[in-house]
Short mmCIF file of N, CA, C and O in Angstrom, two decimals:
data_model
loop_
_atom_site.label_atom_id
_atom_site.label_comp_id
_atom_site.label_asym_id
_atom_site.label_seq_id
_atom_site.Cartn_x
_atom_site.Cartn_y
_atom_site.Cartn_z
N MET A 9 1.04 -0.82 0.01
CA MET A 9 -0.07 0.07 0.29
C MET A 9 1.16 1.14 -0.01
O MET A 9 2.04 1.27 -0.27
N GLY A 10 0.52 2.41 0.43
CA GLY A 10 1.31 3.29 0.40
C GLY A 10 0.58 4.98 0.43
O GLY A 10 -0.23 5.08 1.51
N MET A 11 0.11 5.34 -0.59
CA MET A 11 0.03 6.92 -0.55
C MET A 11 -1.39 6.90 -0.44
O MET A 11 -2.27 5.87 -0.43
N THR A 12 -1.77 8.51 0.13
CA THR A 12 -3.15 8.40 1.03
C THR A 12 -3.56 9.31 0.36
O THR A 12 -3.31 10.31 -0.32
N VAL A 13 -5.09 9.41 0.07
CA VAL A 13 -6.19 10.45 -0.26
C VAL A 13 -7.07 10.89 0.84
O VAL A 13 -7.41 9.89 1.40
N GLU A 14 -6.85 11.85 1.44
CA GLU A 14 -7.93 12.15 2.55
C GLU A 14 -7.77 11.56 3.97
O GLU A 14 -8.80 10.82 4.38
N GLY A 15 -6.51 10.97 3.92
CA GLY A 15 -6.54 9.71 4.97
C GLY A 15 -6.73 8.69 4.95
O GLY A 15 -6.66 7.66 5.60
N VAL A 16 -6.67 8.16 3.38
CA VAL A 16 -7.55 6.74 3.25
C VAL A 16 -6.03 6.22 2.72
O VAL A 16 -5.47 6.57 1.31
N LEU A 17 -5.47 4.65 3.09
CA LEU A 17 -4.67 4.14 2.71
C LEU A 17 -5.03 3.37 1.27
O LEU A 17 -6.07 2.77 1.08
N LEU A 18 -4.34 3.92 0.13
CA LEU A 18 -4.48 3.18 -1.56
C LEU A 18 -3.77 2.05 -1.35
O LEU A 18 -2.82 1.95 -0.99
N THR A 19 -4.54 1.17 -2.29
CA THR A 19 -4.33 -0.34 -2.81
C THR A 19 -3.41 0.43 -3.72
O THR A 19 -3.59 1.52 -4.59
N PRO A 20 -2.12 -0.59 -4.48
CA PRO A 20 -1.59 -0.24 -5.38
C PRO A 20 -2.50 0.01 -6.83
O PRO A 20 -2.24 0.85 -7.88
N GLU A 21 -3.62 -0.79 -7.11
CA GLU A 21 -4.66 -0.45 -7.88
C GLU A 21 -5.16 0.66 -7.96
O GLU A 21 -5.52 1.45 -8.94
N ALA A 22 -5.21 1.18 -6.74
CA ALA A 22 -6.13 2.61 -6.52
C ALA A 22 -5.33 3.48 -6.96
O ALA A 22 -5.93 4.37 -7.55
N ARG A 23 -4.27 3.81 -6.57
CA ARG A 23 -2.99 4.49 -7.27
C ARG A 23 -3.13 4.56 -8.63
O ARG A 23 -3.03 5.11 -8.94
N ALA A 24 -3.31 3.15 -9.17
CA ALA A 24 -3.02 3.23 -10.52
C ALA A 24 -4.04 3.72 -11.12
O ALA A 24 -4.09 4.84 -12.10
N ASN A 25 -5.54 3.79 -10.56
CA ASN A 25 -6.30 4.26 -10.83
C ASN A 25 -6.54 6.18 -11.21
O ASN A 25 -6.75 6.71 -12.01
N LEU A 26 -5.87 6.74 -9.75
CA LEU A 26 -5.71 7.78 -9.86
C LEU A 26 -4.68 8.48 -11.24
O LEU A 26 -4.65 9.41 -11.21
N ARG A 27 -3.62 7.68 -10.92
CA ARG A 27 -2.88 7.97 -11.91
C ARG A 27 -3.37 8.30 -13.87
O ARG A 27 -3.18 8.68 -14.32
N ALA A 28 -4.29 7.07 -13.93
CA ALA A 28 -4.79 6.77 -15.09
C ALA A 28 -5.62 8.12 -15.29
O ALA A 28 -5.98 8.74 -16.38
N GLY A 29 -6.51 8.62 -14.46
CA GLY A 29 -7.48 9.35 -14.44
C GLY A 29 -6.54 11.04 -14.78
O GLY A 29 -6.97 11.73 -15.53
N GLY A 30 -5.50 10.88 -13.87
CA GLY A 30 -4.86 11.94 -14.16
C GLY A 30 -3.87 12.28 -15.63
O GLY A 30 -3.87 13.53 -15.98
N THR A 31 -3.67 10.88 -16.11
CA THR A 31 -3.13 11.20 -17.49
C THR A 31 -4.06 11.45 -18.25
O THR A 31 -3.81 12.31 -19.45
N TYR A 32 -5.24 10.89 -18.29
CA TYR A 32 -6.79 11.26 -19.15
C TYR A 32 -6.78 13.09 -19.29
O TYR A 32 -6.83 13.57 -20.26
N LEU A 33 -6.43 13.78 -17.99
CA LEU A 33 -6.89 14.90 -17.95
C LEU A 33 -5.78 15.65 -18.59
O LEU A 33 -5.96 16.74 -19.27
N ARG A 34 -4.17 15.16 -18.22
CA ARG A 34 -3.19 16.04 -18.87
C ARG A 34 -3.33 15.89 -20.31
O ARG A 34 -2.91 16.59 -21.39
N GLN A 35 -4.16 14.57 -21.14
CA GLN A 35 -3.84 14.63 -22.73
C GLN A 35 -5.03 15.45 -23.03
O GLN A 35 -4.72 15.85 -24.07
N LEU A 36 -5.80 15.94 -22.33
CA LEU A 36 -6.99 16.67 -22.63
C LEU A 36 -6.50 18.05 -22.62
O LEU A 36 -6.46 18.90 -23.55
N ARG A 37 -5.76 18.40 -21.72
CA ARG A 37 -5.24 19.61 -22.04
C ARG A 37 -4.27 20.12 -22.79
O ARG A 37 -4.16 20.78 -23.27
N GLN A 38 -3.34 18.76 -22.96
CA GLN A 38 -2.13 19.15 -23.87
C GLN A 38 -2.33 18.86 -25.27
O GLN A 38 -2.31 19.65 -26.28
N GLY A 39 -3.99 18.64 -25.41
CA GLY A 39 -4.88 18.63 -27.14
C GLY A 39 -5.01 19.83 -26.92
O GLY A 39 -5.03 20.18 -28.19
N ARG A 40 -5.38 20.60 -26.06
CA ARG A 40 -6.20 22.09 -26.43
C ARG A 40 -5.00 22.73 -26.74
O ARG A 40 -4.97 23.99 -26.70
N GLU A 41 -3.65 22.44 -26.12
CA GLU A 41 -2.44 23.06 -25.95
C GLU A 41 -2.54 24.09 -25.17
O GLU A 41 -2.16 25.24 -25.52
N ILE A 42 -2.47 23.93 -23.94
CA ILE A 42 -2.84 24.84 -23.21
C ILE A 42 -1.46 24.32 -22.10
O ILE A 42 -1.70 23.08 -21.73
N THR A 43 -1.02 25.18 -21.23
CA THR A 43 -0.10 24.78 -20.20
C THR A 43 -1.19 24.30 -18.67
O THR A 43 -1.96 24.71 -18.55
N ARG A 44 -0.35 24.27 -17.68
CA ARG A 44 -1.31 23.89 -16.55
C ARG A 44 -1.45 25.24 -16.00
O ARG A 44 -2.50 25.56 -15.47
N THR A 45 -0.24 26.23 -15.77
CA THR A 45 -0.75 27.53 -15.81
C THR A 45 -2.13 28.14 -16.28
O THR A 45 -2.95 28.97 -15.82
N GLU A 46 -1.77 28.08 -17.26
CA GLU A 46 -2.94 28.68 -18.37
C GLU A 46 -4.39 28.18 -17.92
O GLU A 46 -5.30 28.67 -17.55
N LEU A 47 -4.46 26.76 -17.98
CA LEU A 47 -5.69 25.60 -17.18
C LEU A 47 -6.21 26.52 -15.93
O LEU A 47 -7.05 27.08 -15.64
N ALA A 48 -5.25 26.51 -14.74
CA ALA A 48 -5.48 26.79 -13.98
C ALA A 48 -6.17 28.56 -14.05
O ALA A 48 -6.89 28.93 -13.29
N GLU A 49 -5.55 29.36 -14.83
CA GLU A 49 -6.12 30.67 -14.93
C GLU A 49 -7.39 30.57 -15.20
O GLU A 49 -8.11 31.54 -15.08
N GLN A 50 -7.64 29.99 -16.27
CA GLN A 50 -8.95 29.82 -16.84
C GLN A 50 -10.27 29.30 -15.68
O GLN A 50 -11.09 29.58 -15.79
N LEU A 51 -9.91 28.70 -14.91
CA LEU A 51 -10.60 27.94 -14.07
C LEU A 51 -10.50 28.57 -13.24
O LEU A 51 -11.89 28.98 -12.49
N LEU A 52 -9.92 29.73 -13.13
CA LEU A 52 -10.30 30.64 -11.90
C LEU A 52 -9.90 30.42 -10.24
O LEU A 52 -9.80 30.98 -9.46
N SER A 53 -10.09 28.77 -10.08
CA SER A 53 -10.52 28.66 -8.68
C SER A 53 -9.45 27.65 -7.93
O SER A 53 -9.86 27.36 -6.73
N VAL A 54 -8.77 27.35 -8.94
CA VAL A 54 -7.39 26.35 -8.38
C VAL A 54 -6.02 26.70 -8.83
O VAL A 54 -6.06 28.11 -10.01
N THR A 55 -5.10 26.29 -8.35
CA THR A 55 -3.55 26.77 -8.81
C THR A 55 -3.16 25.80 -9.84
O THR A 55 -3.63 25.06 -9.66
N GLU A 56 -1.98 25.74 -10.39
CA GLU A 56 -1.10 25.32 -11.03
C GLU A 56 -0.67 23.89 -10.44
O GLU A 56 -0.89 23.08 -10.53
N ALA A 57 -0.40 24.44 -9.14
CA ALA A 57 0.12 23.01 -8.21
C ALA A 57 -1.22 22.00 -7.88
O ALA A 57 -1.15 20.94 -8.18
N PHE A 58 -2.57 22.89 -8.16
CA PHE A 58 -3.65 22.11 -7.94
C PHE A 58 -3.70 21.04 -9.25
O PHE A 58 -3.84 19.55 -8.88
N VAL A 59 -3.46 21.56 -10.13
CA VAL A 59 -3.60 20.76 -11.75
C VAL A 59 -2.88 19.95 -11.90
O VAL A 59 -2.78 18.78 -12.04
N ALA A 60 -1.04 20.23 -11.14
CA ALA A 60 -0.27 19.16 -11.04
C ALA A 60 -0.70 17.80 -10.13
O ALA A 60 -0.13 16.90 -10.98
N ASP A 61 -0.74 18.16 -9.29
CA ASP A 61 -1.63 17.22 -8.39
C ASP A 61 -2.43 16.36 -9.19
O ASP A 61 -2.29 15.04 -8.98
N VAL A 62 -3.38 16.96 -9.51
CA VAL A 62 -4.54 16.30 -10.29
C VAL A 62 -4.00 15.37 -11.67
O VAL A 62 -4.42 13.64 -11.28
N GLU A 63 -3.26 15.92 -12.21
CA GLU A 63 -2.62 15.09 -13.40
C GLU A 63 -1.42 13.91 -12.96
O GLU A 63 -1.52 13.33 -13.82
N ALA A 64 -1.20 14.31 -12.20
CA ALA A 64 0.13 13.14 -11.19
C ALA A 64 -0.79 11.93 -10.79
O ALA A 64 0.20 11.17 -10.51
N GLY A 65 -2.32 12.24 -10.67
CA GLY A 65 -2.74 11.18 -9.87
C GLY A 65 -2.31 11.18 -8.19
O GLY A 65 -2.99 9.92 -7.68
N HIS A 66 -2.18 12.52 -7.62
CA HIS A 66 -2.28 11.90 -6.36
C HIS A 66 -3.46 12.54 -5.78
O HIS A 66 -3.62 12.29 -4.55
N ILE A 67 -4.15 13.35 -6.58
CA ILE A 67 -5.56 13.73 -6.01
C ILE A 67 -6.61 13.37 -6.95
O ILE A 67 -6.24 13.46 -7.91
N ARG A 68 -8.14 13.04 -6.74
CA ARG A 68 -8.66 12.99 -7.41
C ARG A 68 -9.30 14.54 -8.11
O ARG A 68 -9.56 15.30 -7.32
N LEU A 69 -10.01 14.73 -9.29
CA LEU A 69 -10.76 15.84 -9.74
C LEU A 69 -11.87 15.88 -8.92
O LEU A 69 -12.62 14.93 -9.18
N PRO A 70 -12.47 16.63 -8.49
CA PRO A 70 -13.22 16.55 -7.44
C PRO A 70 -14.74 17.09 -8.16
O PRO A 70 -14.54 17.72 -9.11
N ALA A 71 -15.64 16.55 -7.73
CA ALA A 71 -16.96 16.60 -9.09
C ALA A 71 -17.49 18.00 -8.94
O ALA A 71 -17.93 18.60 -10.21
N HIS A 72 -17.46 18.61 -7.60
CA HIS A 72 -17.49 19.91 -8.13
C HIS A 72 -17.37 20.65 -9.06
O HIS A 72 -17.41 21.96 -9.61
N GLU A 73 -15.63 20.46 -9.28
CA GLU A 73 -15.32 21.24 -10.39
C GLU A 73 -15.54 20.59 -11.65
O GLU A 73 -14.63 21.16 -12.72
N MET A 74 -15.86 19.58 -11.85
CA MET A 74 -15.51 18.96 -13.33
C MET A 74 -16.48 19.78 -14.47
O MET A 74 -15.98 19.87 -15.93
N GLY A 75 -17.64 20.59 -13.98
CA GLY A 75 -17.94 21.29 -14.97
C GLY A 75 -17.39 22.24 -15.69
O GLY A 75 -17.38 22.41 -16.73
N ARG A 76 -16.40 23.45 -14.54
CA ARG A 76 -15.76 23.78 -15.27
C ARG A 76 -14.07 23.14 -16.07
O ARG A 76 -14.38 24.04 -17.02
N TRP A 77 -14.00 22.46 -15.73
CA TRP A 77 -12.58 21.53 -15.87
C TRP A 77 -12.88 21.27 -18.01
O TRP A 77 -12.21 21.46 -18.61
N ALA A 78 -14.70 20.73 -17.48
CA ALA A 78 -15.22 20.06 -19.10
C ALA A 78 -14.88 21.15 -19.90
O ALA A 78 -14.58 21.21 -21.32
N MET A 79 -15.51 22.38 -19.16
CA MET A 79 -15.52 23.56 -20.45
C MET A 79 -14.33 24.03 -21.01
O MET A 79 -14.04 24.16 -22.28
N VAL A 80 -13.35 24.27 -19.91
CA VAL A 80 -12.10 24.54 -20.38
C VAL A 80 -11.42 23.72 -21.35
O VAL A 80 -10.93 24.26 -22.01
N LEU A 81 -11.50 22.33 -21.04
CA LEU A 81 -10.90 21.24 -22.08
C LEU A 81 -11.62 20.91 -23.35
O LEU A 81 -11.33 20.36 -24.20
N GLY A 82 -13.11 21.76 -23.39
CA GLY A 82 -13.54 21.48 -24.94
C GLY A 82 -14.24 20.00 -24.38
O GLY A 82 -14.33 19.59 -25.71
N VAL A 83 -14.75 19.33 -23.51
CA VAL A 83 -15.40 18.19 -23.46
C VAL A 83 -17.01 18.18 -22.89
O VAL A 83 -17.03 19.56 -22.10
N ARG A 84 -17.61 17.62 -23.25
CA ARG A 84 -18.84 17.60 -22.56
C ARG A 84 -18.87 16.98 -21.23
O ARG A 84 -18.22 16.55 -20.18
N ARG A 85 -19.52 17.88 -19.86
CA ARG A 85 -19.28 17.91 -18.69
C ARG A 85 -19.60 16.05 -18.40
O ARG A 85 -18.75 15.40 -17.92
N ASP A 86 -20.98 15.43 -19.09
CA ASP A 86 -21.15 14.21 -18.77
C ASP A 86 -20.01 13.43 -19.38
O ASP A 86 -19.74 12.37 -19.14
N VAL A 87 -19.26 13.54 -20.46
CA VAL A 87 -18.55 12.68 -20.94
C VAL A 87 -16.96 12.49 -20.29
O VAL A 87 -16.41 11.51 -19.72
N LEU A 88 -16.72 13.86 -19.57
CA LEU A 88 -15.53 13.87 -18.81
C LEU A 88 -16.11 13.04 -17.48
O LEU A 88 -15.35 12.31 -17.04
N ALA A 89 -17.23 12.99 -16.52
CA ALA A 89 -17.56 12.22 -15.25
C ALA A 89 -17.63 11.06 -15.65
O ALA A 89 -17.22 10.18 -15.05
N ASP A 90 -18.14 10.52 -16.83
CA ASP A 90 -18.10 8.93 -17.23
C ASP A 90 -16.80 8.65 -17.33
O ASP A 90 -16.28 7.55 -17.02
N ALA A 91 -15.86 9.38 -17.99
CA ALA A 91 -14.28 8.90 -18.78
C ALA A 91 -13.96 8.74 -17.33
O ALA A 91 -13.20 7.64 -16.90
N LEU A 92 -13.89 9.45 -16.33
CA LEU A 92 -12.89 9.64 -14.80
C LEU A 92 -13.61 8.70 -14.33
O LEU A 92 -13.17 8.26 -13.44
N GLY A 93 -15.29 8.60 -14.14
CA GLY A 93 -15.72 7.50 -13.11
C GLY A 93 -15.00 6.13 -13.48
O GLY A 93 -15.08 5.43 -12.65
N ARG A 94 -14.58 5.77 -14.84
CA ARG A 94 -14.64 4.73 -15.46
C ARG A 94 -13.07 4.38 -14.67
O ARG A 94 -12.45 2.79 -14.37
N LEU A 95 -12.17 5.69 -14.98
CA LEU A 95 -10.90 5.25 -14.72
C LEU A 95 -10.59 5.64 -12.63
O LEU A 95 -9.89 4.61 -12.47
N TYR A 96 -11.19 6.10 -12.18
CA TYR A 96 -11.11 6.11 -10.89
C TYR A 96 -11.86 4.61 -10.15
O TYR A 96 -11.06 4.75 -9.22
N GLU A 97 -12.85 4.72 -10.87
CA GLU A 97 -13.63 3.41 -9.72
C GLU A 97 -14.03 2.45 -10.80
O GLU A 97 -15.36 2.44 -11.09
N PRO A 98 -13.32 1.83 -11.49
CA PRO A 98 -13.89 1.23 -12.71
C PRO A 98 -14.71 -0.36 -12.05
O PRO A 98 -15.64 -0.31 -12.83
N LEU A 99 -14.58 -0.91 -11.16
CA LEU A 99 -15.60 -1.67 -10.90
C LEU A 99 -16.91 -0.77 -10.19
O LEU A 99 -17.76 -1.66 -10.79
N PRO A 100 -16.83 -0.50 -9.52
CA PRO A 100 -18.06 0.00 -9.05
C PRO A 100 -18.88 0.41 -10.06
O PRO A 100 -20.41 0.74 -9.96
N PHE A 101 -17.65 1.50 -10.66
CA PHE A 101 -18.77 2.59 -11.93
C PHE A 101 -19.62 0.96 -13.00
O PHE A 101 -20.69 1.63 -13.10
N ASP A 102 -18.79 0.38 -13.66
CA ASP A 102 -19.09 -0.63 -14.49
C ASP A 102 -20.61 -1.39 -13.61
O ASP A 102 -21.33 -1.20 -14.43
N ALA A 103 -20.63 -1.58 -12.40
CA ALA A 103 -21.31 -2.14 -11.88
C ALA A 103 -23.09 -1.38 -11.82
O ALA A 103 -24.23 -2.00 -12.05
N LEU A 104 -22.57 0.16 -11.55
CA LEU A 104 -23.92 0.37 -11.53
C LEU A 104 -24.42 1.18 -13.29
O LEU A 104 -25.53 1.15 -13.13
N TRP A 105 -23.53 0.64 -13.94
CA TRP A 105 -24.17 1.57 -15.45
C TRP A 105 -24.91 -0.23 -15.89
O TRP A 105 -25.73 -0.04 -16.60
N ALA A 106 -24.32 -1.25 -15.06
CA ALA A 106 -24.85 -2.63 -15.37
C ALA A 106 -26.35 -2.26 -14.99
O ALA A 106 -27.42 -3.08 -15.81
N LYS A 107 -26.48 -1.94 -13.89
CA LYS A 107 -27.63 -2.11 -12.82
C LYS A 107 -28.30 -0.87 -13.55
O LYS A 107 -30.27 -1.49 -14.17
N ALA A 108 -28.32 -0.05 -14.20
CA ALA A 108 -29.10 1.03 -14.89
C ALA A 108 -29.65 0.54 -16.23
O ALA A 108 -30.85 0.84 -16.83
N ALA A 109 -28.63 -0.02 -16.72
CA ALA A 109 -28.96 -0.26 -18.06
C ALA A 109 -30.34 -1.63 -17.96
O ALA A 109 -30.70 -2.22 -19.11
N ALA A 110 -30.14 -2.55 -16.79
CA ALA A 110 -31.37 -3.60 -16.78
C ALA A 110 -32.51 -3.18 -16.61
O ALA A 110 -33.08 -2.26 -16.47
#
């Protein structure tokens, strides 16, 4: 185990999921050809260090921030939420969708 998020000890799989979410966000940002600093400035509510922590997979993108991030990154909020849900919590997320589809 190792790294913690909000005081919770994370498994290697959970750490990998956080990194995958961060990688996805970094790729979206780089696809828009904006720097971390520019992203933080456009979001108005976060610092460049926060963007770096999210992209590195140290922390999750908080749900209340997804709308603004989606707008700046040029994706729909539901698309961003769906992608991050699948990356951050693949098993529970897939189980929820399977129940919803039934």
